[in-house]
PDB file of C-alpha atoms in Angstrom:
ATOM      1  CA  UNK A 368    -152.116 106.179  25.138  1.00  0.00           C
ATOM      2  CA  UNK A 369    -151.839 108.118  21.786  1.00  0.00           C
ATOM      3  CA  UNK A 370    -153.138 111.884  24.308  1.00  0.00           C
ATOM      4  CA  UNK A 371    -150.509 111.065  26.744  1.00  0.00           C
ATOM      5  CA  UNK A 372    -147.359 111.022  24.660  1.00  0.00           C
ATOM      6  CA  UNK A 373    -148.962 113.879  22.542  1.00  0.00           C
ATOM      7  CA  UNK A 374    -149.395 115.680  26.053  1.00  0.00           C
ATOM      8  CA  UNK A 375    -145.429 114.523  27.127  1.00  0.00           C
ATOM      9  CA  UNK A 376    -144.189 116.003  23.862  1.00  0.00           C
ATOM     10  CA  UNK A 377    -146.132 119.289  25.096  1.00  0.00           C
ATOM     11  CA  UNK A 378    -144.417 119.516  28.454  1.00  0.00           C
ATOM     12  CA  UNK A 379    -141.019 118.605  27.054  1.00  0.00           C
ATOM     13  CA  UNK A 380    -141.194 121.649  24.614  1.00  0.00           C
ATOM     14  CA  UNK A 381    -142.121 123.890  26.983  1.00  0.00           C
ATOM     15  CA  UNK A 382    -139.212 122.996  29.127  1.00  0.00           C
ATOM     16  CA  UNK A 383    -137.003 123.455  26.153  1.00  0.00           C
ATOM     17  CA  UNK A 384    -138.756 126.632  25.366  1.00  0.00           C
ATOM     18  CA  UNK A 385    -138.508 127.731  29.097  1.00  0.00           C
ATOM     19  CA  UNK A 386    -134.508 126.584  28.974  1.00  0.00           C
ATOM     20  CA  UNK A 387    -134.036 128.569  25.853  1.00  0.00           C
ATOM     21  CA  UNK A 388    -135.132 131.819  27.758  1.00  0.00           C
ATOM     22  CA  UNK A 389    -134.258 131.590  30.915  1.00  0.00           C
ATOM     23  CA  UNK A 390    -130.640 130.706  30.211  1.00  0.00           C
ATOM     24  CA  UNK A 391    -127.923 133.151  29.982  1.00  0.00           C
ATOM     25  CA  UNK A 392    -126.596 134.969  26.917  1.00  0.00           C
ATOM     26  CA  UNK A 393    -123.598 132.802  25.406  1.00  0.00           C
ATOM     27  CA  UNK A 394    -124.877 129.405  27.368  1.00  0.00           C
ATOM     28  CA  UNK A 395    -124.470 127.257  24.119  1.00  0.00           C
ATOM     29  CA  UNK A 396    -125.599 123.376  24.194  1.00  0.00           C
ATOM     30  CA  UNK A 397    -123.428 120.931  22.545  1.00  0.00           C
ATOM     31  CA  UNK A 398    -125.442 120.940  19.711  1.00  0.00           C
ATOM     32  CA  UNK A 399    -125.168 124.430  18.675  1.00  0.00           C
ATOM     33  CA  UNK A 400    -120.990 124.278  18.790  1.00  0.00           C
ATOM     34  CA  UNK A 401    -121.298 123.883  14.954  1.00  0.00           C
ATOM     35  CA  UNK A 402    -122.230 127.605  14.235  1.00  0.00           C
ATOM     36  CA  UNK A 403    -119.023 128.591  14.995  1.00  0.00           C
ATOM     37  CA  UNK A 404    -116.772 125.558  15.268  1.00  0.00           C
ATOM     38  CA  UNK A 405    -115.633 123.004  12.594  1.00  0.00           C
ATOM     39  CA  UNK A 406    -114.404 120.204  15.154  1.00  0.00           C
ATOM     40  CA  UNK A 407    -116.584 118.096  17.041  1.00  0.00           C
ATOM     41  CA  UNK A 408    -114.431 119.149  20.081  1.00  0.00           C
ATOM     42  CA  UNK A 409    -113.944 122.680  20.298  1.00  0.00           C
ATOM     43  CA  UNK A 410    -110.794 124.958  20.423  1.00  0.00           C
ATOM     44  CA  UNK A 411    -110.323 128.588  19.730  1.00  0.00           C
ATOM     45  CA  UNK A 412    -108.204 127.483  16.805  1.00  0.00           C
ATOM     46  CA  UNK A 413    -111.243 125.882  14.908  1.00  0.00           C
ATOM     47  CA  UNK A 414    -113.033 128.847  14.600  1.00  0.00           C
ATOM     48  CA  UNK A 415    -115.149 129.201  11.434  1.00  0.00           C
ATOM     49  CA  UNK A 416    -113.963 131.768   8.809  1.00  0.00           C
ATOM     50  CA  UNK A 417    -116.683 133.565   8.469  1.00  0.00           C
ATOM     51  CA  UNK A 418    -117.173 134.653  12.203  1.00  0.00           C
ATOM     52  CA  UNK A 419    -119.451 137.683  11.060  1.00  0.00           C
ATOM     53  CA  UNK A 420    -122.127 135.387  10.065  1.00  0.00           C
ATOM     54  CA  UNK A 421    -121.699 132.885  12.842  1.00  0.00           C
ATOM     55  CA  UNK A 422    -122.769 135.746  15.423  1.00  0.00           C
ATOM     56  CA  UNK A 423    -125.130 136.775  13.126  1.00  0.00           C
ATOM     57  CA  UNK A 424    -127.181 133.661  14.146  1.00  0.00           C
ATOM     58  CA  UNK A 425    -128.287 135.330  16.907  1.00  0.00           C
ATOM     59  CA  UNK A 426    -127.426 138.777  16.451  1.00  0.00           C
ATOM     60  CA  UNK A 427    -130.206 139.354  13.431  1.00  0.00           C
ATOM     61  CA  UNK A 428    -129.920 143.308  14.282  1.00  0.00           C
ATOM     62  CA  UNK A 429    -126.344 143.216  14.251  1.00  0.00           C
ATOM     63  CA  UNK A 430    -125.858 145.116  11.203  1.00  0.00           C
ATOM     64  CA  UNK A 431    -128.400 147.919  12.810  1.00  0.00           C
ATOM     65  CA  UNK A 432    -126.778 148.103  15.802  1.00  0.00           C
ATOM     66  CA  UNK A 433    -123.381 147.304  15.854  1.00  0.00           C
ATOM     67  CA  UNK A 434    -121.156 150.688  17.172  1.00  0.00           C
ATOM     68  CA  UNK A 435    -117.619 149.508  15.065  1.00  0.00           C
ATOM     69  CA  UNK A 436    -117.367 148.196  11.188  1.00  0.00           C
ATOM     70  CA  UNK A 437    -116.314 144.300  11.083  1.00  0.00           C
ATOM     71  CA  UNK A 438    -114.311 142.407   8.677  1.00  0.00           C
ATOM     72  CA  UNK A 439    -112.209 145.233   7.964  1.00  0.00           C
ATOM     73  CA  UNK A 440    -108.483 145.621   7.800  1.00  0.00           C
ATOM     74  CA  UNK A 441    -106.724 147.574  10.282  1.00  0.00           C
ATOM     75  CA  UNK A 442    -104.137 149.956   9.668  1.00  0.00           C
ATOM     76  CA  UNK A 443    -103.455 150.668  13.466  1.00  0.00           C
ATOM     77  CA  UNK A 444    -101.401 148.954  15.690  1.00  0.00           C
ATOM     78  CA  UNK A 445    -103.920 145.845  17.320  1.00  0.00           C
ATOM     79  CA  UNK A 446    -103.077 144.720  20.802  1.00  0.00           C
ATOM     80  CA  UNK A 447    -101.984 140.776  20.580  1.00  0.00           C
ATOM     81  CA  UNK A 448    -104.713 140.130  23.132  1.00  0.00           C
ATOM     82  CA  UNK A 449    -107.307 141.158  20.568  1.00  0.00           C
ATOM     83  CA  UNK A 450    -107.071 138.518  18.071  1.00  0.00           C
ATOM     84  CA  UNK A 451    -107.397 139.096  14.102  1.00  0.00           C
ATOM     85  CA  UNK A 452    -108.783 136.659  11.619  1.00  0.00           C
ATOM     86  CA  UNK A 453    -106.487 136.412   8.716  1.00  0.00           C
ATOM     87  CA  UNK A 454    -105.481 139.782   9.270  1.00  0.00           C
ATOM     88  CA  UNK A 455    -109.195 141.218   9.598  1.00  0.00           C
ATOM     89  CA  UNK A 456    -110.768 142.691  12.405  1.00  0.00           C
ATOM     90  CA  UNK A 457    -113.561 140.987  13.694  1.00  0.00           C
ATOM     91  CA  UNK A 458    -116.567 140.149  16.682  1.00  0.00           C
ATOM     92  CA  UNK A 459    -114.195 138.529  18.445  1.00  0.00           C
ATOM     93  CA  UNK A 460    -110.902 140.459  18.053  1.00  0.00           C
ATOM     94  CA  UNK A 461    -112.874 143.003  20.877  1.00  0.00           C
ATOM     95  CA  UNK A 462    -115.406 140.144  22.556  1.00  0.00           C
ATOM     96  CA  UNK A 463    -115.382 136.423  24.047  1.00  0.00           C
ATOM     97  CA  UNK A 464    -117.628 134.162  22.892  1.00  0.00           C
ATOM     98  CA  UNK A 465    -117.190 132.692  25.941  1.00  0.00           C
ATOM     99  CA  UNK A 466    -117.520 134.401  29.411  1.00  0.00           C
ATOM    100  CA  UNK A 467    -113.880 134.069  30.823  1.00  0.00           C
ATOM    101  CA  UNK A 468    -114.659 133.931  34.856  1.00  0.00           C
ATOM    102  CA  UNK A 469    -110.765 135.394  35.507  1.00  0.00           C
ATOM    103  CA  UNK A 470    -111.490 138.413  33.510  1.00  0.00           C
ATOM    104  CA  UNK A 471    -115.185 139.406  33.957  1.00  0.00           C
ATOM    105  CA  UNK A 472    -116.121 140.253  37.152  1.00  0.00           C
ATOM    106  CA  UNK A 473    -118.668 142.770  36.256  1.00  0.00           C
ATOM    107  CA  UNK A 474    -122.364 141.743  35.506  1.00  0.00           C
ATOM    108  CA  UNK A 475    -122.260 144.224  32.629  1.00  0.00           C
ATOM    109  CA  UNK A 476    -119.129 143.096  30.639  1.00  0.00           C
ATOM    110  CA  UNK A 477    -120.546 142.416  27.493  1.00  0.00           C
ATOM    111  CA  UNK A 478    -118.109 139.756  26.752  1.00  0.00           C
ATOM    112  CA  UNK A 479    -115.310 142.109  26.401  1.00  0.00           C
ATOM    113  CA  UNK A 480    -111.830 140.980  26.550  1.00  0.00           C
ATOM    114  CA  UNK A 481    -110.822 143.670  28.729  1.00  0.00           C
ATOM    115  CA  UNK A 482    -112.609 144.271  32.154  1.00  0.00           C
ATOM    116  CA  UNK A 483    -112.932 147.815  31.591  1.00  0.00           C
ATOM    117  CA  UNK A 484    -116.027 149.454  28.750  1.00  0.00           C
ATOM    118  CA  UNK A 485    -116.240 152.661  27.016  1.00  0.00           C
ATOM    119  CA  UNK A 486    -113.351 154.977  25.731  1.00  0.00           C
ATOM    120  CA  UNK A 487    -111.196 152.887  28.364  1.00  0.00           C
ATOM    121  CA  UNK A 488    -111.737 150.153  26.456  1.00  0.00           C
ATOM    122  CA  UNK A 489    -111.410 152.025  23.335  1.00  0.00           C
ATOM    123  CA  UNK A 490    -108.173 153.390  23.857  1.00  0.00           C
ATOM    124  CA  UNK A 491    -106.411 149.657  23.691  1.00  0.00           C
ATOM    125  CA  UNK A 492    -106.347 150.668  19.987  1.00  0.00           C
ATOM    126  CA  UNK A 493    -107.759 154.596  19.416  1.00  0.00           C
ATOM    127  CA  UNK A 494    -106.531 157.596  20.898  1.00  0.00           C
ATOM    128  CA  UNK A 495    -108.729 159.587  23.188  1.00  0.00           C
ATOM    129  CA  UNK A 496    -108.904 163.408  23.644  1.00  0.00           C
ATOM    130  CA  UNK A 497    -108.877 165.628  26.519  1.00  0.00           C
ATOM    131  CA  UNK A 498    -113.282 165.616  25.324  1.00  0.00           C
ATOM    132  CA  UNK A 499    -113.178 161.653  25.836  1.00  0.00           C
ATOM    133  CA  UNK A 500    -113.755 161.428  22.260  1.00  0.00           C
ATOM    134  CA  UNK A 501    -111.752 158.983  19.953  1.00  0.00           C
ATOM    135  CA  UNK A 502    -109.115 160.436  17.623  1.00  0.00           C
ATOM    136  CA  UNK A 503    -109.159 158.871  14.136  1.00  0.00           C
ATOM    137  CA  UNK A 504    -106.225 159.930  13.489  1.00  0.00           C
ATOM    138  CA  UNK A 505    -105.236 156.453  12.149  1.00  0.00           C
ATOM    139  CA  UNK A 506    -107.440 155.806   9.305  1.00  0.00           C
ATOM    140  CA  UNK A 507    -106.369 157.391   6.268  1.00  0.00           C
ATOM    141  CA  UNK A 508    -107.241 160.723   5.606  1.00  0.00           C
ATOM    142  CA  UNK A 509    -106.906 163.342   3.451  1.00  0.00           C
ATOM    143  CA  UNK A 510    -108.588 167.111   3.016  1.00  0.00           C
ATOM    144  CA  UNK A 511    -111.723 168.004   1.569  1.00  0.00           C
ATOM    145  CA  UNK A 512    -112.387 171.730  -0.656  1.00  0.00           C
ATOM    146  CA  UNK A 513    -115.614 172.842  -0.844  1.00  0.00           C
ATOM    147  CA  UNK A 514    -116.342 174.192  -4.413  1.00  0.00           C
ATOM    148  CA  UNK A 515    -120.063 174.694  -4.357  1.00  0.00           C
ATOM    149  CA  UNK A 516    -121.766 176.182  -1.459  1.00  0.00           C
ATOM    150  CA  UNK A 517    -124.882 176.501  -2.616  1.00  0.00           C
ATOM    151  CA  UNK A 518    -125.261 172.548  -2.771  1.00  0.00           C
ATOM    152  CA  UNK A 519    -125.611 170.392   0.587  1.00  0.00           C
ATOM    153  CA  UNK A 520    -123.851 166.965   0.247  1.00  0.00           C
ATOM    154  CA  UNK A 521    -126.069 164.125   2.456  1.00  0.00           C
ATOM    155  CA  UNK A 522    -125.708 163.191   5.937  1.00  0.00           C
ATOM    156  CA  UNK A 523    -123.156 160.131   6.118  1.00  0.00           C
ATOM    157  CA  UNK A 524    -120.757 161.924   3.476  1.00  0.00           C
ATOM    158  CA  UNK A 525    -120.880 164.833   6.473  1.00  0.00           C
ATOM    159  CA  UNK A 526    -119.987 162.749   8.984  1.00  0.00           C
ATOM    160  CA  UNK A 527    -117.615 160.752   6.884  1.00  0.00           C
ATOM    161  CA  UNK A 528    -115.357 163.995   6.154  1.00  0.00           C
ATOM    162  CA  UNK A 529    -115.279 165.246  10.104  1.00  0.00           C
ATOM    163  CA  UNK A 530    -114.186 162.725  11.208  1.00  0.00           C
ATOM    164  CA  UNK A 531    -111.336 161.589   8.008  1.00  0.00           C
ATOM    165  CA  UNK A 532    -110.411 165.589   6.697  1.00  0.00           C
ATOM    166  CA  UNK A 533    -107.049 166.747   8.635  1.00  0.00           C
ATOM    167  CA  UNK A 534    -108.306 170.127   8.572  1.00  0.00           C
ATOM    168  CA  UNK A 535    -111.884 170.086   9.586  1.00  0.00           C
ATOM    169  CA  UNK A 536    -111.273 170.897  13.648  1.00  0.00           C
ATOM    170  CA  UNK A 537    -114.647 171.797  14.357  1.00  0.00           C
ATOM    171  CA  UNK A 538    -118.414 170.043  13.737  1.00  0.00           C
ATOM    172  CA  UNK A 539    -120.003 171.408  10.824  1.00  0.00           C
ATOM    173  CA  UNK A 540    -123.787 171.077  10.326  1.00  0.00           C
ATOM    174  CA  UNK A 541    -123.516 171.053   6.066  1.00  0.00           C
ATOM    175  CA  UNK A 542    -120.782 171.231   3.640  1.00  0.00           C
ATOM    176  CA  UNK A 543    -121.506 171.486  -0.300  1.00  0.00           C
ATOM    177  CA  UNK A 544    -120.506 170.012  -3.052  1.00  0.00           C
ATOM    178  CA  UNK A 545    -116.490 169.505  -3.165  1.00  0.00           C
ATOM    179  CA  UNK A 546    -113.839 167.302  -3.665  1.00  0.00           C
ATOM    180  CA  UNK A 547    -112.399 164.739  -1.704  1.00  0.00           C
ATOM    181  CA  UNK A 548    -108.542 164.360  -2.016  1.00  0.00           C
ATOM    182  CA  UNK A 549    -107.212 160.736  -0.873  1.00  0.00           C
ATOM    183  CA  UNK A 550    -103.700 160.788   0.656  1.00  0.00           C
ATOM    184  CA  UNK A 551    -103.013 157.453  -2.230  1.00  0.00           C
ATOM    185  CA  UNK A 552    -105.846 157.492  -4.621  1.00  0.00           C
ATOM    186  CA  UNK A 553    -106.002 160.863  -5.800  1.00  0.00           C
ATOM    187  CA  UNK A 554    -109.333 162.944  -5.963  1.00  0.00           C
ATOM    188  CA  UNK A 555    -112.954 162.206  -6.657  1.00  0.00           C
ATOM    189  CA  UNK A 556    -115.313 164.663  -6.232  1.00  0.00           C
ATOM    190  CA  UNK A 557    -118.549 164.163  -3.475  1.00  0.00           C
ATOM    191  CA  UNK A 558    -121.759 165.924  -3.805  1.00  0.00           C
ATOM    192  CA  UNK A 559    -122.089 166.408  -7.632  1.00  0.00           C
ATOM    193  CA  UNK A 560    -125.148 164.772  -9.599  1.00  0.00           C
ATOM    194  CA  UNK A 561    -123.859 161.805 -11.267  1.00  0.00           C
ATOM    195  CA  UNK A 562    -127.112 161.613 -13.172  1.00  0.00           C
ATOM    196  CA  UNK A 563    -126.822 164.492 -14.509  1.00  0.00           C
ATOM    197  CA  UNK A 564    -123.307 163.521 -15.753  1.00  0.00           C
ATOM    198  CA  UNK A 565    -123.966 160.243 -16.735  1.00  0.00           C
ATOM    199  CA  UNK A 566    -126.863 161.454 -19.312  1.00  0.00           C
ATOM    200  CA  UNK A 567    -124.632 163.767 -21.159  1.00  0.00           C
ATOM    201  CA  UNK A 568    -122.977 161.995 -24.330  1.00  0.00           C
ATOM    202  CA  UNK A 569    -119.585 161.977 -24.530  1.00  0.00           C
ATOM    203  CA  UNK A 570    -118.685 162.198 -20.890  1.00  0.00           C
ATOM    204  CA  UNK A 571    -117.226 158.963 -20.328  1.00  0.00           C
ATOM    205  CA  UNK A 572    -119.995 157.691 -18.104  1.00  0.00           C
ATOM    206  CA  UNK A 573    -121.888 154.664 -17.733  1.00  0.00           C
ATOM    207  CA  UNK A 574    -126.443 155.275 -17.031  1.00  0.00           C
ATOM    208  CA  UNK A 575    -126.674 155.119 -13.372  1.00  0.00           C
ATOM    209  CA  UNK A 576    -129.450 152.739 -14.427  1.00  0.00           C
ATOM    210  CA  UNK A 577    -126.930 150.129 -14.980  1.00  0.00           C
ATOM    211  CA  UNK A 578    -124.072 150.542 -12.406  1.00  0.00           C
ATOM    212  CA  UNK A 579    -124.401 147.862  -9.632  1.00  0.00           C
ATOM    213  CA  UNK A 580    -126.887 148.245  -6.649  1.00  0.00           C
ATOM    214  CA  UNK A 581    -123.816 148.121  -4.187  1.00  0.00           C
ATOM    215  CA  UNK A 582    -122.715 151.695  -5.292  1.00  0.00           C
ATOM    216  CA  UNK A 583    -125.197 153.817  -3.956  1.00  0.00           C
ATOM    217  CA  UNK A 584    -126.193 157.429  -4.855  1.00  0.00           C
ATOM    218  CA  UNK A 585    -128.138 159.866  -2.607  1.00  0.00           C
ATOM    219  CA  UNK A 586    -130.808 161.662  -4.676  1.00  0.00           C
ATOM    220  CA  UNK A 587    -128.582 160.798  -7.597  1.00  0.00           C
ATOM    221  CA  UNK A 588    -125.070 162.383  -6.195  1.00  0.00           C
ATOM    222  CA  UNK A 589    -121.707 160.895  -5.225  1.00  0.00           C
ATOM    223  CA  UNK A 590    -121.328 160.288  -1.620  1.00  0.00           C
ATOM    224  CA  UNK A 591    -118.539 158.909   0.545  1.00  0.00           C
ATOM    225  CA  UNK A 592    -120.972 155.679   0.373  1.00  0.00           C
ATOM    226  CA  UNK A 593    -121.057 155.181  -3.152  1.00  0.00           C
ATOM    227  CA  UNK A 594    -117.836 153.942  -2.954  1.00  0.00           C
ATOM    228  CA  UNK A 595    -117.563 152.768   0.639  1.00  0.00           C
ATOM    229  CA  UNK A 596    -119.459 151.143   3.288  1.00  0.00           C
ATOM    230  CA  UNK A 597    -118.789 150.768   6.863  1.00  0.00           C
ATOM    231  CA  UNK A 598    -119.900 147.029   7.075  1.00  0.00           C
ATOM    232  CA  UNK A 599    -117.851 146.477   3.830  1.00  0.00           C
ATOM    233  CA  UNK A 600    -115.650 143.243   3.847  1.00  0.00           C
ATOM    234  CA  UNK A 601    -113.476 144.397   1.071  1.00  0.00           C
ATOM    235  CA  UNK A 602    -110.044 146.112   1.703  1.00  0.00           C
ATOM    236  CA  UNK A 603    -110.641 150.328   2.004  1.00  0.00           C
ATOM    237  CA  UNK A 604    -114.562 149.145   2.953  1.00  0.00           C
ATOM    238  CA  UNK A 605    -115.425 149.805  -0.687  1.00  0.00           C
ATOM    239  CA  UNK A 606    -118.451 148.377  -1.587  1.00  0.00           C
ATOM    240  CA  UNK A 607    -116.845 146.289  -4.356  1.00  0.00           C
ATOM    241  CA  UNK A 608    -113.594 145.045  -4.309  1.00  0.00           C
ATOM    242  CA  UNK A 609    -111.227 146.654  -6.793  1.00  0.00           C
ATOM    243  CA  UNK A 610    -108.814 144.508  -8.049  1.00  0.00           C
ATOM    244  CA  UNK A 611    -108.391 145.470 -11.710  1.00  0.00           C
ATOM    245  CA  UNK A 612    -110.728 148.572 -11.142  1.00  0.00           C
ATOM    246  CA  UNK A 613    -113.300 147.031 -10.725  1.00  0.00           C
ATOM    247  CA  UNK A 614    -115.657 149.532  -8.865  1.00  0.00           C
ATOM    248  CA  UNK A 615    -113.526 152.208 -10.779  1.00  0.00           C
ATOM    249  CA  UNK A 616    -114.772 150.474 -14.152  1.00  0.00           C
ATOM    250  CA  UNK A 617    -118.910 150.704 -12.946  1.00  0.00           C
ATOM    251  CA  UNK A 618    -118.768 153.837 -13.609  1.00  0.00           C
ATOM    252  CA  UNK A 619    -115.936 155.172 -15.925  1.00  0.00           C
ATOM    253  CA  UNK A 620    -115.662 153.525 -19.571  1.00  0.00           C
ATOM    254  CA  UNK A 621    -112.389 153.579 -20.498  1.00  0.00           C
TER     255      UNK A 621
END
């Protein structure tokens, strides 16, 4: 008696294992509502808060893979069928969680809200050029002057000033050290050694042995990502948030 409801237990977990696969993406059972709802009965207005790390769940990789930054705030216009969470863009401001039969004909549509992908897509918020690349021209920018061309800054700072400096119109494969002029914030510069700096007496800087893990430096310079990150939920994307200079203070004494 014992082997046969040891051997019914068997079968019934493969048939929840086999369920589990063969079902679609999105298929949720009433049991997993919870990750993402607070009601017993579901709504779109009960969503969780934190919607980042509801789809995060599932998507483990999501912070490998994803193609746009999350949890930020935008400073372009947002389409009112691309909802915001208290003013931040997130997963679902571009995706259902739910497949919406009326609007998804395609087998493809990745939950979108629009039936359309790509820079189509895109353009509900960015600007597209005549090259079918998006124009950033929305995000704040400002201009970048190279002051040491014997120096290479690293990879993301690169990327970070193409795309952000008004006056860069062309891809560049290196730029040296410089400085980086916000439109509101003033300067910093990107590319120096701030180890170097910070061992000097008398500079005004705190050991880079001490400064917070979140403020990253690559092979001990200042980069665009030792004071922002992409996947940042802090206003700007910094990596800390700043109220009362906070990330300012890490590194400055005052």
């Amino acid at each position: 008696m014992k082997d046969k409801f040891v051997f019914i237990i068997f079968l019934l977990s493969i048939a929840a294992l086999v369920y589990s696969v063969s079902r679609g993406p999105h298929q949720f059972s009433k049991g997993e509502c919870a990750l993402c709802h607070f009601d017993p009965a579901p709504s779109s207005a009960d969503i969780t808060a934190d919607i980042t790390d509801a789809c995060q769940t599932c998507h483990k990789e999501y912070a490998k893979t994803q193609s746009h930054p999350s949890d930020i705030y935008p400073t372009i216009s947002i389409p009112k069928d691309m909802p915001l969470s208290d003013g931040r863009l997130t997963c679902l401001t571009c995706h259902y969680a739910h497949i919406d039969e009326s609007r998804q004909s395609s087998g493809k549509h990745y939950f979108l809200r629009r039936p359309v992908r790509g820079v189509v897509f895109c353009s509900a918020c960015h600007k597209i050029n005549e090259k079918r690349h998006i124009v950033f021209e929305n995000i704040h920018k400002g201009t970048y002057e190279e002051t040491d061309h014997a120096t290479r800054i690293d990879r993301m700072s690169l990327e970070c000033i193409q795309c952000h400096d008004k006056q860069i119109s062309e891809p560049r494969n290196s730029l040296g050290a410089g400085i980086w002029t916000h439109l509101k914030e003033g300067k910093h510069p990107i590319g120096i050694s701030y180890r170097s700096i910070s061992t000097r007496k008398m500079r005004g800087f705190r050991p880079s042995d001490t400064i917070r893990e979140e403020i990253k430096l690559y092979e001990g310079k200042i980069g665009c990502g030792t004071c922002h990150n992409v996947y940042s939920k802090n206003k700007s994307m910094l990596v800390i948030d700043n109220k009362g200079s906070e990330l300012c203070l890490e590194c400055h004494i005052k």
